[in-house]
Coordinates of C-alpha atoms in Angstrom, one line a residue:
P10 CA 6.9 17.8 -15.5
A11 CA 6.5 19.9 -18.6
R12 CA 2.8 20.7 -17.8
A13 CA 3.6 22.2 -14.4
R14 CA 2.0 25.5 -13.6
Q15 CA 1.7 27.8 -10.7
M16 CA 0.2 26.0 -7.7
T17 CA -2.5 27.8 -5.8
P18 CA -2.4 28.0 -2.0
E19 CA -5.7 26.2 -1.9
R20 CA -4.4 23.3 -3.9
R21 CA -1.3 23.0 -1.7
R22 CA -3.5 23.1 1.4
D23 CA -5.8 20.4 0.0
I24 CA -2.9 18.1 -0.8
L25 CA -1.4 18.4 2.7
Q26 CA -4.8 18.2 4.4
I27 CA -5.6 14.9 2.7
S28 CA -2.1 13.3 2.6
L29 CA -0.5 14.1 6.0
P30 CA -3.1 12.4 8.2
I31 CA -2.9 9.3 6.0
V32 CA 0.9 9.3 6.3
A33 CA 0.8 9.8 10.1
G34 CA -1.8 7.0 10.5
M35 CA 0.1 4.6 8.4
T36 CA 3.4 5.4 10.2
S37 CA 1.7 4.7 13.5
Q38 CA 0.6 1.3 12.1
N39 CA 4.2 0.5 11.1
L40 CA 5.4 1.4 14.6
L41 CA 2.8 -0.8 16.1
N42 CA 4.0 -3.7 14.0
L43 CA 7.5 -3.2 15.5
V44 CA 5.9 -3.2 19.0
D45 CA 3.9 -6.4 18.2
A46 CA 7.2 -8.1 17.2
W47 CA 8.8 -6.9 20.5
M48 CA 5.9 -8.3 22.6
V49 CA 5.8 -11.6 20.8
G50 CA 9.5 -11.9 20.7
A51 CA 9.5 -12.2 24.5
L52 CA 7.9 -15.6 24.0
G53 CA 10.8 -16.9 22.0
A54 CA 12.0 -17.4 18.4
T55 CA 9.3 -20.1 17.7
A56 CA 6.5 -17.7 18.6
L57 CA 8.0 -14.9 16.5
A58 CA 8.4 -17.2 13.5
A59 CA 4.8 -18.4 13.9
V60 CA 3.4 -14.9 14.1
G61 CA 5.5 -13.9 11.1
L62 CA 4.1 -16.7 8.9
A63 CA 0.5 -16.2 10.2
S64 CA 0.7 -12.5 9.6
F65 CA 1.5 -13.1 6.0
V66 CA -1.5 -15.4 5.6
N67 CA -3.7 -12.7 7.2
F68 CA -2.3 -10.0 4.9
M69 CA -3.1 -12.1 1.9
A70 CA -6.7 -12.5 3.2
V71 CA -7.1 -8.8 4.0
S72 CA -5.8 -7.9 0.5
L73 CA -8.9 -9.4 -1.0
L74 CA -11.0 -6.7 0.8
T75 CA -8.7 -3.7 0.9
G76 CA -9.0 -3.3 -2.9
F77 CA -12.5 -1.8 -2.4
A78 CA -11.2 1.3 -0.5
P79 CA -9.9 3.0 -3.7
A80 CA -13.1 2.1 -5.4
V81 CA -15.2 3.7 -2.6
Q82 CA -12.9 6.8 -2.7
T83 CA -13.1 7.1 -6.5
L84 CA -16.9 6.9 -6.7
A85 CA -17.5 9.1 -3.6
A86 CA -15.1 11.8 -4.8
R87 CA -16.7 11.7 -8.2
R88 CA -20.1 12.5 -6.6
V89 CA -18.6 15.3 -4.6
G90 CA -17.3 16.8 -7.9
Q91 CA -20.7 16.4 -9.5
G92 CA -22.4 18.1 -6.6
R93 CA -24.5 15.0 -5.7
M94 CA -23.7 15.4 -2.0
G95 CA -26.7 13.4 -0.8
E96 CA -25.2 10.3 -2.6
V97 CA -21.6 10.6 -1.6
A98 CA -21.8 7.9 1.0
V99 CA -23.7 5.4 -1.2
P100 CA -20.5 3.8 -2.5
L101 CA -19.4 3.4 1.2
N102 CA -22.7 1.6 1.9
G103 CA -21.9 -0.8 -1.0
G104 CA -18.3 -1.3 0.2
L105 CA -19.3 -2.1 3.7
R106 CA -21.8 -4.6 2.5
L107 CA -19.3 -6.3 0.2
S108 CA -16.8 -6.4 3.1
L109 CA -19.3 -8.3 5.2
W110 CA -20.4 -10.6 2.4
I111 CA -16.8 -11.6 1.6
G112 CA -15.2 -11.1 5.0
V113 CA -17.5 -13.2 7.2
P114 CA -17.3 -16.4 5.2
L115 CA -13.6 -15.8 4.8
A116 CA -13.2 -15.6 8.6
V117 CA -15.2 -18.8 9.1
L118 CA -13.2 -20.7 6.5
G119 CA -10.0 -19.3 8.0
W120 CA -10.9 -20.3 11.5
W121 CA -11.4 -23.9 10.5
G122 CA -8.6 -24.0 8.0
A123 CA -5.9 -22.2 10.0
E124 CA -3.9 -25.3 10.9
A125 CA -4.0 -26.5 7.3
M126 CA -2.7 -23.1 6.0
M127 CA 0.1 -23.1 8.6
T128 CA 1.1 -26.7 7.6
L129 CA 1.5 -25.6 4.0
L130 CA 4.0 -22.9 5.1
T131 CA 6.2 -24.9 7.5
P132 CA 6.8 -28.5 8.6
D133 CA 7.7 -27.3 12.1
A134 CA 5.0 -28.7 14.5
A135 CA 5.8 -26.1 17.2
V136 CA 5.5 -23.2 14.8
I137 CA 2.2 -24.6 13.5
A138 CA 0.8 -24.9 17.0
E139 CA 1.8 -21.4 17.9
G140 CA 0.6 -19.8 14.7
E141 CA -2.8 -21.5 14.4
G142 CA -4.4 -19.7 17.3
Y143 CA -2.9 -16.4 16.3
L144 CA -4.1 -16.7 12.8
Q145 CA -7.6 -17.8 13.9
W146 CA -8.0 -14.7 16.1
R147 CA -6.6 -12.3 13.5
L148 CA -8.9 -13.6 10.8
L149 CA -11.8 -13.0 13.1
S150 CA -11.6 -9.3 12.2
V151 CA -10.9 -9.6 8.5
A152 CA -14.4 -8.2 7.6
A153 CA -13.8 -5.3 10.0
V154 CA -10.5 -4.5 8.4
G155 CA -12.2 -4.3 5.0
M156 CA -14.9 -2.0 6.4
N157 CA -12.2 0.2 8.0
F158 CA -10.5 0.6 4.6
C159 CA -13.8 1.5 3.0
Y160 CA -14.3 4.2 5.6
R161 CA -10.8 5.5 4.8
G162 CA -11.9 5.8 1.2
Y163 CA -14.9 7.8 2.1
W164 CA -13.1 10.1 4.5
S165 CA -10.4 10.6 1.8
A166 CA -13.0 11.5 -0.8
I167 CA -14.5 14.3 1.3
K168 CA -11.0 15.5 2.5
R169 CA -11.5 14.5 6.1
T170 CA -8.6 12.0 6.5
Q171 CA -8.0 13.3 10.0
V172 CA -10.8 11.0 11.1
Y173 CA -8.9 8.0 9.7
M174 CA -5.7 9.2 11.5
V175 CA -7.4 9.7 14.9
T176 CA -9.2 6.4 14.7
L177 CA -5.9 4.6 13.8
F178 CA -4.1 6.3 16.7
V179 CA -6.9 5.1 19.1
M180 CA -6.8 1.6 17.7
N181 CA -3.0 1.3 17.9
G182 CA -3.0 2.8 21.4
L183 CA -5.5 0.3 22.7
N184 CA -3.9 -2.6 20.9
V185 CA -0.7 -2.5 22.9
P186 CA -2.1 -2.9 26.4
I187 CA -4.9 -5.3 25.3
S188 CA -2.5 -7.6 23.5
F189 CA 0.2 -7.4 26.2
G190 CA -2.4 -8.3 28.8
L191 CA -3.7 -11.3 26.8
I192 CA -0.3 -12.5 26.0
H193 CA 0.9 -12.6 29.6
G194 CA -2.4 -13.0 31.5
L195 CA -2.3 -9.6 33.2
W196 CA -5.1 -7.5 34.8
G197 CA -7.4 -10.5 35.1
L198 CA -7.2 -11.4 31.4
P199 CA -6.5 -15.0 30.4
Q200 CA -2.9 -15.9 29.5
M201 CA -3.1 -16.9 25.8
G202 CA 0.4 -16.4 24.5
T203 CA 0.6 -15.8 20.7
A204 CA -3.1 -16.3 20.4
G205 CA -3.6 -13.4 22.8
A206 CA -1.6 -11.1 20.4
G207 CA -4.0 -12.1 17.6
L208 CA -7.1 -11.6 19.7
G209 CA -5.8 -8.2 21.0
T210 CA -5.3 -6.9 17.5
S211 CA -8.7 -8.0 16.4
I212 CA -10.4 -6.4 19.4
S213 CA -8.7 -3.1 18.6
V214 CA -9.8 -3.4 15.0
L215 CA -13.4 -4.0 16.0
I216 CA -13.2 -1.0 18.4
G217 CA -12.0 1.1 15.5
T218 CA -14.9 -0.1 13.3
A219 CA -17.4 0.7 16.1
F220 CA -16.0 4.2 16.3
Y221 CA -16.3 4.6 12.5
V222 CA -19.9 3.4 12.6
I223 CA -20.9 5.8 15.4
Y224 CA -19.0 8.8 13.9
A225 CA -20.3 8.3 10.4
Y226 CA -23.9 7.9 11.7
R227 CA -23.6 11.3 13.3
H228 CA -21.8 13.1 10.5
A229 CA -22.4 11.2 7.2
R230 CA -26.1 10.7 7.3
P231 CA -26.7 13.8 5.0
H232 CA -24.5 12.1 2.4
G233 CA -26.8 9.0 2.4
Y234 CA -24.9 6.9 4.9
L235 CA -26.9 3.7 5.8
R236 CA -29.9 5.3 4.0
A237 CA -29.5 4.4 0.3
V238 CA -28.8 1.0 -1.1
P239 CA -26.4 1.1 -4.1
S240 CA -28.0 0.3 -7.4
A241 CA -27.0 -2.6 -9.6
D242 CA -24.9 -0.3 -11.7
E243 CA -23.2 1.1 -8.6
N244 CA -22.4 -2.4 -7.3
R245 CA -21.0 -3.3 -10.7
A246 CA -18.8 -0.1 -10.6
L247 CA -17.5 -1.1 -7.1
L248 CA -16.6 -4.5 -8.4
R249 CA -15.2 -3.3 -11.6
L250 CA -12.9 -0.9 -9.8
G251 CA -12.2 -2.9 -6.6
V252 CA -11.5 -6.4 -7.9
P253 CA -8.5 -5.5 -10.1
N254 CA -7.0 -3.5 -7.3
A255 CA -7.5 -6.4 -4.9
V256 CA -5.8 -8.8 -7.3
Q257 CA -2.9 -6.4 -7.8
Q258 CA -2.4 -6.1 -4.0
L259 CA -2.6 -9.8 -3.6
M260 CA 0.0 -10.4 -6.3
F261 CA 2.2 -7.6 -5.0
S262 CA 2.4 -9.2 -1.5
G263 CA 2.9 -12.7 -3.0
G264 CA 5.7 -11.4 -5.2
F265 CA 7.7 -10.2 -2.3
T266 CA 7.3 -13.6 -0.7
V267 CA 8.8 -15.2 -3.9
L268 CA 11.5 -12.6 -3.8
F269 CA 12.5 -13.5 -0.3
W270 CA 12.6 -17.2 -1.3
M271 CA 14.9 -16.4 -4.2
I272 CA 17.3 -14.3 -2.2
A273 CA 17.4 -17.0 0.5
R274 CA 18.9 -19.2 -2.2
I275 CA 21.7 -16.7 -2.7
G276 CA 22.8 -16.7 0.9
T277 CA 21.7 -16.1 4.5
A278 CA 23.6 -12.8 4.8
E279 CA 22.0 -11.5 1.6
L280 CA 18.6 -12.5 3.0
A281 CA 19.3 -10.6 6.3
V282 CA 20.3 -7.5 4.3
S283 CA 17.3 -7.7 2.0
H284 CA 14.9 -8.0 4.9
I285 CA 16.2 -4.6 6.1
L286 CA 16.2 -3.0 2.6
I287 CA 12.7 -4.2 1.8
T288 CA 11.4 -3.1 5.2
L289 CA 12.9 0.4 4.6
M290 CA 11.4 0.4 1.0
L291 CA 7.9 -0.5 2.2
T292 CA 8.1 2.1 5.0
L293 CA 9.2 4.8 2.6
I294 CA 6.3 3.9 0.2
L295 CA 3.9 5.2 2.9
P296 CA 4.3 8.9 2.1
S297 CA 3.8 8.1 -1.5
V298 CA 0.6 6.3 -0.8
G299 CA -0.6 9.2 1.3
F300 CA 0.2 11.8 -1.3
G301 CA -1.2 9.4 -4.0
I302 CA -4.6 9.3 -2.1
A303 CA -4.6 13.1 -2.2
A304 CA -4.0 13.1 -5.9
A305 CA -6.7 10.5 -6.4
T306 CA -9.3 12.5 -4.5
L307 CA -8.5 15.8 -6.3
A308 CA -8.4 14.2 -9.7
S309 CA -11.7 12.3 -9.2
Q310 CA -13.5 15.4 -7.9
A311 CA -12.2 17.4 -10.9
L312 CA -13.5 14.7 -13.2
G313 CA -16.8 14.9 -11.5
R314 CA -16.9 18.6 -12.4
G315 CA -15.9 17.8 -15.9
D316 CA -12.5 19.6 -15.6
V317 CA -10.0 17.2 -17.2
D318 CA -7.1 19.7 -17.2
D319 CA -7.5 20.2 -13.4
A320 CA -7.6 16.5 -12.8
A321 CA -4.4 16.0 -14.8
Q322 CA -2.7 18.9 -13.0
A323 CA -3.7 17.5 -9.5
A324 CA -1.2 14.6 -9.8
W325 CA 1.7 16.9 -10.9
D326 CA 1.0 19.4 -8.2
T327 CA 1.0 16.6 -5.6
Y328 CA 4.3 15.3 -6.9
R329 CA 5.9 18.8 -6.7
I330 CA 5.1 18.8 -3.0
A331 CA 6.1 15.2 -2.4
L332 CA 9.4 15.5 -4.2
W333 CA 11.0 17.4 -1.3
V334 CA 10.1 14.4 1.0
Y335 CA 11.8 12.0 -1.4
L336 CA 14.9 14.1 -1.6
A337 CA 15.2 14.4 2.2
A338 CA 14.7 10.7 2.7
G339 CA 16.9 9.6 -0.2
L340 CA 19.9 11.8 0.4
P341 CA 21.1 10.0 3.6
M342 CA 20.8 6.6 1.8
V343 CA 23.1 7.8 -1.0
L344 CA 25.6 9.7 1.2
A345 CA 25.7 7.7 4.4
P346 CA 24.5 4.1 3.6
E347 CA 26.9 2.4 6.1
W348 CA 25.8 4.6 9.0
L349 CA 22.1 3.8 8.2
L350 CA 22.7 0.1 7.9
G351 CA 24.7 0.1 11.1
W352 CA 21.5 0.6 13.1
F353 CA 20.3 -2.8 11.9
L354 CA 23.3 -4.9 10.8
H355 CA 26.3 -5.2 13.2
E356 CA 28.6 -7.5 11.2
P357 CA 30.8 -5.4 8.9
A358 CA 30.9 -8.0 6.1
T359 CA 27.1 -8.2 6.1
R360 CA 26.7 -4.5 6.3
A361 CA 29.0 -4.1 3.3
L362 CA 26.6 -6.2 1.2
G363 CA 23.9 -3.6 1.6
V364 CA 25.8 -0.4 0.8
V365 CA 25.3 -0.2 -3.0
P366 CA 21.7 -1.6 -2.9
L367 CA 20.8 1.0 -0.3
Q368 CA 22.3 3.7 -2.5
L369 CA 20.2 2.4 -5.4
L370 CA 17.1 2.6 -3.2
G371 CA 17.9 6.2 -2.3
L372 CA 18.5 7.1 -6.0
M373 CA 15.3 5.6 -7.2
M374 CA 13.0 7.1 -4.5
A375 CA 11.9 10.2 -6.4
G376 CA 11.1 8.2 -9.6
D377 CA 9.4 5.4 -7.7
G378 CA 7.4 8.0 -5.6
L379 CA 6.1 9.5 -8.9
G380 CA 5.0 6.1 -10.0
I381 CA 3.1 5.4 -6.8
I382 CA 1.4 8.9 -6.9
L383 CA 0.3 8.3 -10.5
M384 CA -0.8 4.8 -9.7
Q385 CA -3.2 6.1 -7.1
A386 CA -4.3 8.9 -9.4
L387 CA -5.1 6.4 -12.1
L388 CA -7.1 4.4 -9.6
G389 CA -8.9 7.6 -8.7
A390 CA -9.7 8.1 -12.4
G391 CA -11.1 4.6 -12.6
A392 CA -8.2 2.9 -14.5
S393 CA -7.8 0.1 -12.0
R394 CA -7.6 -2.6 -14.6
Y395 CA -4.8 -0.9 -16.4
V396 CA -2.9 -0.5 -13.1
M397 CA -3.4 -4.1 -12.3
W398 CA -2.0 -5.3 -15.7
V399 CA 1.0 -3.0 -15.6
A400 CA 2.0 -3.6 -11.9
T401 CA 1.4 -7.3 -11.9
G402 CA 2.8 -7.9 -15.4
L403 CA 6.1 -6.1 -14.7
Q404 CA 6.5 -7.7 -11.2
W405 CA 5.7 -11.3 -12.2
G406 CA 6.5 -11.2 -15.9
L407 CA 9.8 -9.3 -15.8
F408 CA 11.2 -8.6 -12.4
L409 CA 10.8 -11.9 -10.6
P410 CA 12.1 -14.1 -13.6
L411 CA 15.0 -11.6 -14.0
V412 CA 15.9 -11.9 -10.3
G413 CA 15.7 -15.7 -10.5
W414 CA 18.1 -15.8 -13.4
L415 CA 20.5 -13.1 -12.1
G416 CA 20.6 -14.2 -8.5
P417 CA 20.2 -17.9 -7.7
V418 CA 21.0 -19.2 -11.2
S419 CA 23.8 -16.9 -12.4
G420 CA 25.1 -16.1 -8.9
L421 CA 25.7 -12.4 -9.6
G422 CA 24.9 -11.4 -6.0
L423 CA 22.6 -9.0 -4.2
T424 CA 23.6 -5.7 -6.0
V425 CA 22.4 -7.0 -9.3
V426 CA 19.1 -8.0 -7.7
W427 CA 18.6 -4.5 -6.5
L428 CA 19.6 -3.1 -9.9
A429 CA 16.7 -5.2 -11.3
M430 CA 14.5 -3.8 -8.5
A431 CA 15.3 -0.2 -9.5
A432 CA 14.8 -1.0 -13.2
Y433 CA 11.4 -2.6 -12.5
R434 CA 10.1 0.2 -10.3
L435 CA 11.3 3.0 -12.6
L436 CA 9.9 1.2 -15.6
Q437 CA 6.5 0.9 -13.8
A438 CA 6.7 4.6 -13.1
G439 CA 7.4 5.3 -16.8
F440 CA 4.3 3.3 -17.8
F441 CA 2.1 5.4 -15.4
V442 CA 3.6 8.7 -16.6
V443 CA 2.8 7.9 -20.2
A444 CA -0.7 6.7 -19.3
W445 CA -1.4 9.9 -17.3
R446 CA -0.1 12.2 -20.1
R447 CA -2.2 10.4 -22.7
R448 CA -5.4 11.0 -20.7
H449 CA -7.3 8.0 -21.8
W450 CA -8.5 7.7 -18.2
A451 CA -10.6 10.9 -18.8
R452 CA -13.0 8.8 -21.0
I453 CA -13.8 6.2 -18.3
Q454 CA -17.4 6.3 -17.3
L455 CA -18.3 5.5 -13.7

């Protein structure tokens, strides 16, 4: 970017200190998802399909709560910048309370409505039966998931994301033996099948929440943890920042579901290729989210100090470091797409369908990564409503209608769909670049 200046060693250290534990923790979660699929896959295709559908419903429910994590991070980091250290954990207190108020009723409703929700997604009675128990046990911990994300926002705000990383490692490490034992009835545990996988995951999530509570009680009390109740203004600020982000995440996940439905109408082979491409895309978004969280913390702290120039520079400095990651990841996609696809797709004809789309994915990585970093930075500055309108508007108002017309209706194939994907993601990045340069976010009062 034109405004780039010499980066200090302290800034580089802060960016890496915040972002790398987030990336490591999220990567471990993705690996766990693969292990979960392997464990459930041993029960058969019906069980795997049921867990896949139920996981989507659970993700939609969780997205209603995870939107408060950036709000907690923004408000806590702003207080760090203002030097109000005794109040840094007050937004966390509010986020935890909202997670309980929303999550507990959601879990109760989900428990009793799990069968109805599965019935809406599939007419297959066997899939419904397998998925109902899994969904019930997963939804049991939905409030705890929301709380864990709020803790992540707080640890990110004070530049201690290694706490998040260690907790996630412990949770994921426990989840595998607990779920495996409950699925197959080992070590004196009941044999629960797919329901056991859901219960095992929820147990590990609750253990992670307990760890957060104990650790925060020992180390965050000087910041007001569980001491001060958020004021009415602080609660309004949490909702003003958190609700738009929750809506955006909900619409983002729903949009990918619609995308899969559209591609399925093009062809089964195209659907198989797209499943691999989107999995790769969502995995490669993780470093961008980690770097974006670093940019959000640094920008919000700078705004708390009243230093708008430093807040603006934080996002560009973060991107300068992240760019090397995008180049390293994107280069093999552009130069060796068939080799990469060969790890997942074994039919030459199917593999050939994905070559050009994967090259497009590699080419757009650097631009899309900039967009994600600036999205998180804008959230850190309090511009969550703007982010929601841009991200949701482009996805649902432009990208999905364009894919529906180009793909299933016009029959132009998968490459055109991914051209539309690249255009949508890069256009979104362009909107965020313009917004960040204009600095209207610097006038947002929190």
